[in-house]
mmCIF file of C-alpha atoms and ligand atoms in Angstrom:
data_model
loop_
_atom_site.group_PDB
_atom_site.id
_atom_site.type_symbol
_atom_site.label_atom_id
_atom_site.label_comp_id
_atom_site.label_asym_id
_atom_site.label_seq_id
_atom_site.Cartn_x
_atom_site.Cartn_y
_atom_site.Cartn_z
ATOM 1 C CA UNK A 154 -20.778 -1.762 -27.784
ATOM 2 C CA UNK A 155 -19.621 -1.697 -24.131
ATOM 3 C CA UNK A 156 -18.146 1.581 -23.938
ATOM 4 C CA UNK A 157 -14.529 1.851 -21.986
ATOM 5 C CA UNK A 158 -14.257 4.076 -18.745
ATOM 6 C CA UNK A 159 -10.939 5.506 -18.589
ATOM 7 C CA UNK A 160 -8.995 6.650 -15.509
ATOM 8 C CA UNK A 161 -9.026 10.487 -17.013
ATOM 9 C CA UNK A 162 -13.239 10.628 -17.192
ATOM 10 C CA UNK A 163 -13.783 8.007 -14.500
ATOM 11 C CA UNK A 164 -12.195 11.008 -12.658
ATOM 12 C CA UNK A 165 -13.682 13.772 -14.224
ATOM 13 C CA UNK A 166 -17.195 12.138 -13.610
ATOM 14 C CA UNK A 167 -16.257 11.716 -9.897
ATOM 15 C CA UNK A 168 -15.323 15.038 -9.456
ATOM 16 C CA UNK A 169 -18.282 16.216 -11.530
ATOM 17 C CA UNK A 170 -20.973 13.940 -9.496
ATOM 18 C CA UNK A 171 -20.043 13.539 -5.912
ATOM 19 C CA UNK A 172 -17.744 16.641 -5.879
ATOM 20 C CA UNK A 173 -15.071 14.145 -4.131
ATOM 21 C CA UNK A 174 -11.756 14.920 -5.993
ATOM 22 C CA UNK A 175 -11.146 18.187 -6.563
ATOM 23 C CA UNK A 176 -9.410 19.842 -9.403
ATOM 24 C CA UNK A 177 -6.229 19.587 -8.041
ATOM 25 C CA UNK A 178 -6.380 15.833 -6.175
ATOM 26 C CA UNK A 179 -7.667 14.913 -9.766
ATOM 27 C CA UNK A 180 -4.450 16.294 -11.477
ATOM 28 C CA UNK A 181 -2.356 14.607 -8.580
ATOM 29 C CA UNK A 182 -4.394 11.101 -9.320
ATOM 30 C CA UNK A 183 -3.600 11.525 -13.260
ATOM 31 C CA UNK A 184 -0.017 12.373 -12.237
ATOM 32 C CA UNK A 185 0.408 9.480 -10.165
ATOM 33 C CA UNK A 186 -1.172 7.255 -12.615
ATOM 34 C CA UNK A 187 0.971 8.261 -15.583
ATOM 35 C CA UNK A 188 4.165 8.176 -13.128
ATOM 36 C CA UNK A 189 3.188 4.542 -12.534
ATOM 37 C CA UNK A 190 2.678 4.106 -16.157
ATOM 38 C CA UNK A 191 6.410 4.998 -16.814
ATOM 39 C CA UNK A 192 7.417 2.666 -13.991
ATOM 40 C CA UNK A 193 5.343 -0.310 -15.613
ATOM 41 C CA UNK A 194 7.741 0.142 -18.548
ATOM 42 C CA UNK A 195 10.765 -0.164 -16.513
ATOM 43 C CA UNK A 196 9.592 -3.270 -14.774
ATOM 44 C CA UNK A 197 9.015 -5.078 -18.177
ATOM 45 C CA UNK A 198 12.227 -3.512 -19.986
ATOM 46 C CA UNK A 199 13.661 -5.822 -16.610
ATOM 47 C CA UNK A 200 17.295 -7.051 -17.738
ATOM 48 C CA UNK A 201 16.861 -5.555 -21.653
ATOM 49 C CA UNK A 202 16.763 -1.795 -19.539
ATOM 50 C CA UNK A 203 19.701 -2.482 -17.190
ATOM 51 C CA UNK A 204 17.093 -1.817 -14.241
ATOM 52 C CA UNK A 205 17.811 -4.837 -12.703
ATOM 53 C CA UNK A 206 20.274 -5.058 -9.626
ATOM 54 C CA UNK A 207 21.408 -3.803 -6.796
ATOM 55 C CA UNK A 208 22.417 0.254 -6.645
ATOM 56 C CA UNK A 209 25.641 1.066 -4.370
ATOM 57 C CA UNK A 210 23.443 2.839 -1.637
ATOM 58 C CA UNK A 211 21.022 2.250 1.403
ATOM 59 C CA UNK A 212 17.771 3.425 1.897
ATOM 60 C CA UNK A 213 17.136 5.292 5.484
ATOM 61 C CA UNK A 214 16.231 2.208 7.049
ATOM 62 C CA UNK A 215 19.433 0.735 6.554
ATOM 63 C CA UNK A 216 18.047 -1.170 3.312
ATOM 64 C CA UNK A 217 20.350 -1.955 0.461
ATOM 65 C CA UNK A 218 18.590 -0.330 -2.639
ATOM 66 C CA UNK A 219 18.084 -1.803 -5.867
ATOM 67 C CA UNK A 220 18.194 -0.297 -9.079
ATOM 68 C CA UNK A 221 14.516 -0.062 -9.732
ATOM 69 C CA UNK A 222 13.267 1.310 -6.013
ATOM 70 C CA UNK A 223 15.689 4.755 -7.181
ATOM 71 C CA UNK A 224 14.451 4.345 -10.793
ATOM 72 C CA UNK A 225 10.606 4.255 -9.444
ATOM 73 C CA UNK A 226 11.657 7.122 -7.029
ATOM 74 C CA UNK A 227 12.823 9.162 -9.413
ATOM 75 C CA UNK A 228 9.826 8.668 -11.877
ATOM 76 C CA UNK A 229 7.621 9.625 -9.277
ATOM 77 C CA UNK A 230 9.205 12.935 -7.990
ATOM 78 C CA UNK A 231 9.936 13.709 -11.672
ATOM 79 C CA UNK A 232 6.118 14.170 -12.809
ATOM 80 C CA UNK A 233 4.470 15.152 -9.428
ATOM 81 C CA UNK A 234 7.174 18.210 -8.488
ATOM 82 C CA UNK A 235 6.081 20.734 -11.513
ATOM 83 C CA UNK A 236 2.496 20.772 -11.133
ATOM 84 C CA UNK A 237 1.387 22.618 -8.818
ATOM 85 C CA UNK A 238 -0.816 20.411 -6.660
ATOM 86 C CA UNK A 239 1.253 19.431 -4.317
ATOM 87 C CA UNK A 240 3.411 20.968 -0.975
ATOM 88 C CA UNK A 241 6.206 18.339 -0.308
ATOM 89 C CA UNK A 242 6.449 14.589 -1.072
ATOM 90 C CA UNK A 243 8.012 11.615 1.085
ATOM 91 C CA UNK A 244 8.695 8.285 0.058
ATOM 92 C CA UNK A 245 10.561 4.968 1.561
ATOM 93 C CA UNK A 246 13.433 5.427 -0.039
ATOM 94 C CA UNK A 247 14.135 9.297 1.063
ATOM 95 C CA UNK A 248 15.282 10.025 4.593
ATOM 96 C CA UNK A 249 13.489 12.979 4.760
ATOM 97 C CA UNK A 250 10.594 14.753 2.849
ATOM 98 C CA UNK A 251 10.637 16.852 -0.398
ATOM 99 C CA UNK A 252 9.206 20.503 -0.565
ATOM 100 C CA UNK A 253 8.404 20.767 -4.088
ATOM 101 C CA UNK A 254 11.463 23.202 -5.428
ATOM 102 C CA UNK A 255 9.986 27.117 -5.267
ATOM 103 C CA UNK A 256 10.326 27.416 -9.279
ATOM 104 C CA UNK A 257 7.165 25.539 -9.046
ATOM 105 C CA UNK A 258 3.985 26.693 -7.907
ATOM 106 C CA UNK A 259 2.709 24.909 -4.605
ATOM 107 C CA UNK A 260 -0.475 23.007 -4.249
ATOM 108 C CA UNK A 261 -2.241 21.982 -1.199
ATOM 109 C CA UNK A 262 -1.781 18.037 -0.901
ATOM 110 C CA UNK A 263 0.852 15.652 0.548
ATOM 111 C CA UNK A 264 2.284 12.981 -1.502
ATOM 112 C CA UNK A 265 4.015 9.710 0.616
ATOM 113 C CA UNK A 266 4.911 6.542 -1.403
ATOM 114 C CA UNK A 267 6.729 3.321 -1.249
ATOM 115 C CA UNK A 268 8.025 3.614 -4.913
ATOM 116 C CA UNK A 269 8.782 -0.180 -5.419
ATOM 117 C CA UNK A 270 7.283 -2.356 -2.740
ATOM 118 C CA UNK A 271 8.397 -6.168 -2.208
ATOM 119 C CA UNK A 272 11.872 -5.292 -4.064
ATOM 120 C CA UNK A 273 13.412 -8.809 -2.858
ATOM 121 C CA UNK A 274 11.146 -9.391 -5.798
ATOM 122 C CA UNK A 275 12.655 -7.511 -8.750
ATOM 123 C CA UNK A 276 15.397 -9.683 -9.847
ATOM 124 C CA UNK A 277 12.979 -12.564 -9.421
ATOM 125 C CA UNK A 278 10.671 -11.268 -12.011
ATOM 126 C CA UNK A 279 7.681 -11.745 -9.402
ATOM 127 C CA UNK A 280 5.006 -8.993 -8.831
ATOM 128 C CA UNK A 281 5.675 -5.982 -7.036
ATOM 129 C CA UNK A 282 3.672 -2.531 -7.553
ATOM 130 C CA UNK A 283 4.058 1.187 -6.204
ATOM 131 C CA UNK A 284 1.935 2.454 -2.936
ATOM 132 C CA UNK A 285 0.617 5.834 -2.210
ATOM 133 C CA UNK A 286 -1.205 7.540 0.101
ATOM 134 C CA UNK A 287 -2.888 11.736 0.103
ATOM 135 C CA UNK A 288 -2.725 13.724 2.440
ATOM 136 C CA UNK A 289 -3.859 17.355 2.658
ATOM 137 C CA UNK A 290 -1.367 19.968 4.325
ATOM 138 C CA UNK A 291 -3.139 21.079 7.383
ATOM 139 C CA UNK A 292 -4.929 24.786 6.941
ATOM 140 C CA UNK A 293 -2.573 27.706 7.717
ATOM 141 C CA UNK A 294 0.366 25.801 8.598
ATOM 142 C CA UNK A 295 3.226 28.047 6.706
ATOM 143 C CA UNK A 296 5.432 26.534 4.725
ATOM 144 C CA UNK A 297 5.424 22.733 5.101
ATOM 145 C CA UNK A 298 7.646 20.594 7.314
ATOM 146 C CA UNK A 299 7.698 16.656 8.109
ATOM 147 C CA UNK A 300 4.957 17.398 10.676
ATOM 148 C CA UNK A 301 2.542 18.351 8.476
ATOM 149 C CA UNK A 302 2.215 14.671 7.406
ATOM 150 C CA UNK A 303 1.919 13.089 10.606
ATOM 151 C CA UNK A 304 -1.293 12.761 10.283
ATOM 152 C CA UNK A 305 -3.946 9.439 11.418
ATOM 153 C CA UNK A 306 -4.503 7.349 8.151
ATOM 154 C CA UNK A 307 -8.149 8.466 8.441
ATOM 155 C CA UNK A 308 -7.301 12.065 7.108
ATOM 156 C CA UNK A 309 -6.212 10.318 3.716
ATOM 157 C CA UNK A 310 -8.185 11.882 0.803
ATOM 158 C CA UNK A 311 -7.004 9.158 -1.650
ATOM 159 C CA UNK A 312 -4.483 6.499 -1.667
ATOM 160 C CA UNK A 313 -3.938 3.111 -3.841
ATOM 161 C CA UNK A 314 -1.201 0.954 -5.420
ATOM 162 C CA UNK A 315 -0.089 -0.052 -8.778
ATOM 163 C CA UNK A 316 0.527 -3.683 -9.128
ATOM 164 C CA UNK A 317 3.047 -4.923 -11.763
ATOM 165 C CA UNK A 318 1.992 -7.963 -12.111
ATOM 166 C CA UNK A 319 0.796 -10.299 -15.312
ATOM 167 C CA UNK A 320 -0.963 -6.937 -15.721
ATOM 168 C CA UNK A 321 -0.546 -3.566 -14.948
ATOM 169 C CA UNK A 322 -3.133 -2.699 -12.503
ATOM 170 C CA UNK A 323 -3.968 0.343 -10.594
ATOM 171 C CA UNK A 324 -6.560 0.215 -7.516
ATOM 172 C CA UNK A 325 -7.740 3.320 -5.986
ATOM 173 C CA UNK A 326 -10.029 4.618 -3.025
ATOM 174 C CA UNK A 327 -10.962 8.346 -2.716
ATOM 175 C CA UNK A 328 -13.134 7.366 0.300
ATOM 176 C CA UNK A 329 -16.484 5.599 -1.606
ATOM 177 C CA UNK A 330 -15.122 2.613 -2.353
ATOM 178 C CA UNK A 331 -12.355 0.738 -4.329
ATOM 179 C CA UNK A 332 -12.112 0.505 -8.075
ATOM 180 C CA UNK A 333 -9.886 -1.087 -10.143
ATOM 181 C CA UNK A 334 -8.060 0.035 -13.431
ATOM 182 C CA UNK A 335 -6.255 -1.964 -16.155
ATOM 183 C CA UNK A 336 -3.818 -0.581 -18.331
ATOM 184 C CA UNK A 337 -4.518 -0.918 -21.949
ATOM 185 C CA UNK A 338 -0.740 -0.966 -23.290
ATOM 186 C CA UNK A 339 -2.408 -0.264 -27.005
ATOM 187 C CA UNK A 340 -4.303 2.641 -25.679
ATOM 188 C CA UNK A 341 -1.762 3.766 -23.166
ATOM 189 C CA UNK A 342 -4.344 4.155 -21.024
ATOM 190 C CA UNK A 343 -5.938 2.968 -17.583
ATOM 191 C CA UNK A 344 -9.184 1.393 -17.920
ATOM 192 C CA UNK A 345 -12.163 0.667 -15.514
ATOM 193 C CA UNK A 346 -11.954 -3.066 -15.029
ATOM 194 C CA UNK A 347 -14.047 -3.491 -11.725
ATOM 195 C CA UNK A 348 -16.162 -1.304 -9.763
ATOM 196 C CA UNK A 349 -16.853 -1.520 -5.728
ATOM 197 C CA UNK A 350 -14.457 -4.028 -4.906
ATOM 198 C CA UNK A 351 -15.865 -5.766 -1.758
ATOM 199 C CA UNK A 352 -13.475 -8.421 0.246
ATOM 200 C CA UNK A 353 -15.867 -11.482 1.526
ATOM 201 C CA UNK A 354 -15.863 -11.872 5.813
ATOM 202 C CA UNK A 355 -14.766 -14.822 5.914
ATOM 203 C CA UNK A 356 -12.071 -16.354 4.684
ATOM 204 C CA UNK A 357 -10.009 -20.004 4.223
ATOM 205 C CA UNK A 358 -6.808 -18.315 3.669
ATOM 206 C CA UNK A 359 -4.358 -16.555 5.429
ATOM 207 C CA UNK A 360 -0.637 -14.637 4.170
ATOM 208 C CA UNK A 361 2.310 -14.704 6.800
ATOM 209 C CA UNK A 362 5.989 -15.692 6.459
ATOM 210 C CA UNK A 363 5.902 -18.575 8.493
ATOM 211 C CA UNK A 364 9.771 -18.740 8.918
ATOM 212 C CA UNK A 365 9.524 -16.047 11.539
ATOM 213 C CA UNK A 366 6.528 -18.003 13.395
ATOM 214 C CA UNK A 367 9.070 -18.806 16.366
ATOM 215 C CA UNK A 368 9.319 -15.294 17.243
ATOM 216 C CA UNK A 369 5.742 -14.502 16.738
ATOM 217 C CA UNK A 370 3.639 -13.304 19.719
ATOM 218 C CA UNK A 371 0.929 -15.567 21.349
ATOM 219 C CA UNK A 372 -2.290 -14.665 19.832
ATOM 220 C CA UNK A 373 -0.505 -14.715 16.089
ATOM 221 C CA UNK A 374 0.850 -17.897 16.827
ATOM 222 C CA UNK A 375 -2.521 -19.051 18.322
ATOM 223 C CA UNK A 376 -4.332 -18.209 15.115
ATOM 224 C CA UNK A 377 -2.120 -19.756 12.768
ATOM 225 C CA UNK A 378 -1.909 -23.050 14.838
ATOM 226 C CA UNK A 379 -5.781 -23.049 14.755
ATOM 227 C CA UNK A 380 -5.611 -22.441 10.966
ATOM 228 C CA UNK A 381 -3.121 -25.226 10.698
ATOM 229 C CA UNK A 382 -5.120 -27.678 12.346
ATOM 230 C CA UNK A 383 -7.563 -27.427 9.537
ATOM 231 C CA UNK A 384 -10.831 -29.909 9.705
ATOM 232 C CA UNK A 385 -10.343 -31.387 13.164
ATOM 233 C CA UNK A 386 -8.855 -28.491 14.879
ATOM 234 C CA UNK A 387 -11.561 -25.641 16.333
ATOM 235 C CA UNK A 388 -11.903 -23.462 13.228
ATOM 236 C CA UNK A 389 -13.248 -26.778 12.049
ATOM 237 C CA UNK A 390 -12.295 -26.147 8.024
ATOM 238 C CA UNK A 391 -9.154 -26.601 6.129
ATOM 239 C CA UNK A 392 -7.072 -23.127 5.257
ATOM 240 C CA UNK A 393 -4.566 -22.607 2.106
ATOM 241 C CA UNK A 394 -1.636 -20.323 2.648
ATOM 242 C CA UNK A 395 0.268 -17.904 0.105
ATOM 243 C CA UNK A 396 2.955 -15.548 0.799
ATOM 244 C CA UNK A 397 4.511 -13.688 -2.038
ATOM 245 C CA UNK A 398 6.392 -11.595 -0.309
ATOM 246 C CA UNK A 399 5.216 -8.457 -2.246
ATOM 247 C CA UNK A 400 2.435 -6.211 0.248
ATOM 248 C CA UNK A 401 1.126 -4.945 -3.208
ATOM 249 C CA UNK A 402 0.411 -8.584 -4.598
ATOM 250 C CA UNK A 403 -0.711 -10.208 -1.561
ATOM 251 C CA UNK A 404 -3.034 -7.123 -0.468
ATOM 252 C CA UNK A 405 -4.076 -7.502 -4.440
ATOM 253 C CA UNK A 406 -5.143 -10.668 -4.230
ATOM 254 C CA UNK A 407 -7.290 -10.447 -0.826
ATOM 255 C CA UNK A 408 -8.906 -7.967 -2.351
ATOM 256 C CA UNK A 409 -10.107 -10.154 -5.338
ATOM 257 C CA UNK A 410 -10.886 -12.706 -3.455
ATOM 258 C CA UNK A 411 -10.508 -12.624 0.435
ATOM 259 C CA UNK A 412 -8.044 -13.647 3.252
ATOM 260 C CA UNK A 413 -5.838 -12.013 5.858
ATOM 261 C CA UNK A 414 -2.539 -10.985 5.687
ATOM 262 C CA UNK A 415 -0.415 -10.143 8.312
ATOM 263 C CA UNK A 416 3.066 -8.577 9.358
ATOM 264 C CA UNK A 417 2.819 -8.823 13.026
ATOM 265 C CA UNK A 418 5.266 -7.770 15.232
ATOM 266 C CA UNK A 419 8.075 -10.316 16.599
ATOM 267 C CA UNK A 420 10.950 -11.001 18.825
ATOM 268 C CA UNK A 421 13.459 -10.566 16.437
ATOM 269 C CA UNK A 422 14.039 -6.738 16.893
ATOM 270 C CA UNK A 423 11.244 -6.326 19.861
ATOM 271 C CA UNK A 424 11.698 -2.221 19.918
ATOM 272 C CA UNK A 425 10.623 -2.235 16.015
ATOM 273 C CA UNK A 426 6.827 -2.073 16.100
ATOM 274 C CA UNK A 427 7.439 -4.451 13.299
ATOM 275 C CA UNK A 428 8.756 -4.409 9.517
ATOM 276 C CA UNK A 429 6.220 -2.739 7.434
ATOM 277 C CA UNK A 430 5.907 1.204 7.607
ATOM 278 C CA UNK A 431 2.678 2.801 8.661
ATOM 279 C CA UNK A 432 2.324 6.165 6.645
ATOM 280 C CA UNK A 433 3.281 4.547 3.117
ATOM 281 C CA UNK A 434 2.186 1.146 3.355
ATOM 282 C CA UNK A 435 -0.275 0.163 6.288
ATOM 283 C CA UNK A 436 -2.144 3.632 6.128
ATOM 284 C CA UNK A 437 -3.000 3.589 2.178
ATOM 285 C CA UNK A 438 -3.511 -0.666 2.059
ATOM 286 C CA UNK A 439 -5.395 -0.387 5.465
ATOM 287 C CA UNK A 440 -8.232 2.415 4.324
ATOM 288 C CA UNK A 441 -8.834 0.181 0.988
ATOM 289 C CA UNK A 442 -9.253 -2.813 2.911
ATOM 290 C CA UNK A 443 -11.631 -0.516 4.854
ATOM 291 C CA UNK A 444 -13.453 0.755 1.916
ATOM 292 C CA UNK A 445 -13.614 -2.487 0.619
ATOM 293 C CA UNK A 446 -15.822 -4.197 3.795
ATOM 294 C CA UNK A 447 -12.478 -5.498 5.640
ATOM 295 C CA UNK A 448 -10.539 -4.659 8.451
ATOM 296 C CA UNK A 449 -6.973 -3.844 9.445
ATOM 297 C CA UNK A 450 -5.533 -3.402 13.109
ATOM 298 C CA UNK A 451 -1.928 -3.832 14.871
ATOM 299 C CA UNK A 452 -3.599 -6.599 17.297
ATOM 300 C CA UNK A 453 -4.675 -3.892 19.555
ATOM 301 C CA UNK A 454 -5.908 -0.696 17.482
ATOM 302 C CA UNK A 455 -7.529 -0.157 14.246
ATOM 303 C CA UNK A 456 -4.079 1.007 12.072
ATOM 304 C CA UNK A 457 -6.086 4.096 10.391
ATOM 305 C CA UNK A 458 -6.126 5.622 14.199
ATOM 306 C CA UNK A 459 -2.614 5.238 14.522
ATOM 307 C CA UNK A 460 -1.293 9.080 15.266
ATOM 308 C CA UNK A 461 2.167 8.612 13.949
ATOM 309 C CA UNK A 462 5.208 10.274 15.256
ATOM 310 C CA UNK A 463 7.456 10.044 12.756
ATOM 311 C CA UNK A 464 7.658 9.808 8.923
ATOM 312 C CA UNK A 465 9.429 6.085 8.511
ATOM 313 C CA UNK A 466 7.501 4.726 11.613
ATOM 314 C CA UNK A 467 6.605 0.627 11.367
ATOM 315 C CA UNK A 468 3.978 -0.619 13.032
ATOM 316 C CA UNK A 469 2.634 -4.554 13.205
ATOM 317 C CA UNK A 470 0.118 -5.317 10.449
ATOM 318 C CA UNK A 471 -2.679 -7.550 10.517
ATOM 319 C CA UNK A 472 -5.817 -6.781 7.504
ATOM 320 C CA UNK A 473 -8.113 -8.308 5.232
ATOM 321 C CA UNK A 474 -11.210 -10.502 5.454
ATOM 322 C CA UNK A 475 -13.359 -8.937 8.826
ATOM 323 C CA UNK A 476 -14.465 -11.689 10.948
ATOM 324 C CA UNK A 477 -10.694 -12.999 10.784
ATOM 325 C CA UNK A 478 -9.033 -9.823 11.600
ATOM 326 C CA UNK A 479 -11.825 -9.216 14.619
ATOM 327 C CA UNK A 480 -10.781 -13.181 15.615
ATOM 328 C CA UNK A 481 -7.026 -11.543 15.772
ATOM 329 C CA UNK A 482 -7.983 -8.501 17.501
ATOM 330 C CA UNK A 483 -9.798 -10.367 20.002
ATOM 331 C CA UNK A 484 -6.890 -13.012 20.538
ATOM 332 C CA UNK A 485 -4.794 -10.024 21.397
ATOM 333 C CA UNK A 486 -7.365 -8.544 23.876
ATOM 334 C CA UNK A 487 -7.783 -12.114 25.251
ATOM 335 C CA UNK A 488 -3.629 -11.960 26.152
ATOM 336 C CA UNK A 489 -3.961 -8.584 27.544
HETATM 337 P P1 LIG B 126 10.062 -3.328 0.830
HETATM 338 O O1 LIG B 126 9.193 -2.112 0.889
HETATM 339 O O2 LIG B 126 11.497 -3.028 1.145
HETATM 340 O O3 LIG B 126 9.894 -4.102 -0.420
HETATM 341 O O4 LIG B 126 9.614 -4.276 2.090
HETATM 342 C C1 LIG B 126 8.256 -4.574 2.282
HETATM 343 C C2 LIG B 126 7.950 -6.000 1.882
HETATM 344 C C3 LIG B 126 6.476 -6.251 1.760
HETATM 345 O O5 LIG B 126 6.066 -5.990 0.461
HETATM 346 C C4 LIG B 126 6.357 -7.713 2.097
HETATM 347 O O6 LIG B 126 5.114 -8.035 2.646
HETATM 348 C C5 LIG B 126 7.465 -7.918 3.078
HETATM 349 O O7 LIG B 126 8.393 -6.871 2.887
HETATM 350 C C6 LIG B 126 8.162 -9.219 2.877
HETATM 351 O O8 LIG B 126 9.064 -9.426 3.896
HETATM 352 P P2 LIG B 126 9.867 -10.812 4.092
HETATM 353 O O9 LIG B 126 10.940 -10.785 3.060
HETATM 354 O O10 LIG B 126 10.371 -10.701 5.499
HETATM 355 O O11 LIG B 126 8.914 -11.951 3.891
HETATM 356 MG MG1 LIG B 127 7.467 -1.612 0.856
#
């Protein structure tokens, strides 16, 4: 019999073999997993739970909040504050960070999450999924403050999402590749469903919401007219589009099977660097792109070099299969 790896001794043997996740980043990954565990619930529950909705209260960026992105919040916070592996949290929907309370013993990492991503989604009953990103608090820094976490995405020491999709999935880096986890409602566990993810070069399918594509930028709109023009045009092959809307799904499904996906900058609100935010989205989906063989830049720097300056900072987002996210890259050097 095919024995089952679950997300408690896929994590032990990790820690045991390469010596990657220490004791405490291995409590914080169980943590996270079981918080997303409790959020999974809450998703399905949908309308029977009274999750679904719109709360009476904005986010920092000026978002209206819905029921579920404070419910997922709160979940979160709830069963990382007590113990004792982390220094401070921060999360989309907080303006500012959150020192773990001083009735609790401190740990050593950084937590930073989007709690719900694609929430336009929740009412919709299409997927959506939870994003996070590990940090370590820089040596000797006393106490911790918001500039401890303003940190490149290459100083992650884990990151990942939970999809809640058809099924509950949970996909994880720790800096040796990507694996992916299943949760077994029957078990109430996580199980290891794929090993070494890898996302092919090349690709016949791209992800963009193609309303905005009159306020794109030159390059982006070059590329996608070149896709567009399919067979006769000078990529010379027909490409399939699919925007969901949700990071978590779209990023989920270029990792099972290829394609770019892009949030690039536009002329709508040209000070924004664009809509997605770089410490709790681009950062963790860029690095497993990365560890999965792809590639993920604004149009004119690799996003995991990105020194940020502030926690809710956006930045323009273009990742996935390589050779398509080089063609982007080079499109923008081309303008420059
Ligand atoms: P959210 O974190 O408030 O859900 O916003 C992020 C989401 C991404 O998941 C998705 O790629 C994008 O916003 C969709 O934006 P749009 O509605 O403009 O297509
Ligand atoms: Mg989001």
């Amino acid at each position: 019999m095919v024995q089952k790896i679950s997300l408690t001794r896929y994590l032990v043997e990790k820690q045991r073999a390469d010596g990657l996740i220490p004791g405490q980043l291995r409590l914080l990954l169980e943590v996270v997993a079981r918080a997303c565990k409790g959020i999974s619930q809450a998703v399905n529950k949908g309308a029977l739970g009274g999750v679904l909705g719109t709360a009476e209260s904005e986010n920092v960026q000026g978002e209206i909040q819905k029921k579920l992105d404070i419910i997922a919040n709160e979940v979160l916070i709830e069963a990382n504050e007590w113990g004792g592996h982390l220094a401070a949290m921060a999360s989309e929907e907080m303006d500012s960070i959150y020192v773990v309370p001083n009735r609790y013993p401190q740990g050593e990492y950084l937590l930073m999450f989007d709690p719900l991503d694609g929430s336009s989604n929740i009412d919709v009953n299409v997927s959506i999924g939870t994003i996070f990103s590990v940090l370590k608090k820089p040596d000797g820094s006393p106490g911790v403050q918001e500039a401890d976490f303003l940190q490149a995405g290459t100083q992650q020491v884990a990151a990942g999402y939970c999809i809640y999709g058809p099924q509950t999935t949970l996909v994880l880096t720790v800096g040796n590749g990507v694996d992916m986890f299943t949760l077994d409602r029957e078990q109430g566990s996580f199980v290891l469903t794929q090993e070494d993810i890898q996302i092919p070069a090349d690709t016949k399918e791209f992800a963009v919401n193609m309303s905005n594509m009159r306020h794109w930028d030159e390059p982006v709109k070059r590329y996608i007219d070149e896709c567009l023009a399919g067979k006769d045009g000078p990529r010379g092959k027909d490409f399939n589009m699919r925007w969901i809307a949700s990071m978590v799904a779209d990023v989920h499904r270029i990792l099972m099977r290829g394609g770019v996906f892009m949030y690039p900058w536009d002329k709508r609100e040209p000070e924004k660097a664009g809509k997605l935010r770089l410490m709790y989205e681009a950062n963790p989906m860029s690095w497993l792109v990365e560890q999965a063989g792809g590639a993920a830049t604004n149009g004119k720097q690799r996003i995991l070099d990105l020194q940020p300056t502030k926690l809710h900072e956006r930045v323009s987002v273009m990742l996935g299969s390589r050779n398509e996210v080089e063609r982007l890259a080079q499109y923008h050097a081309e303008k420059a």
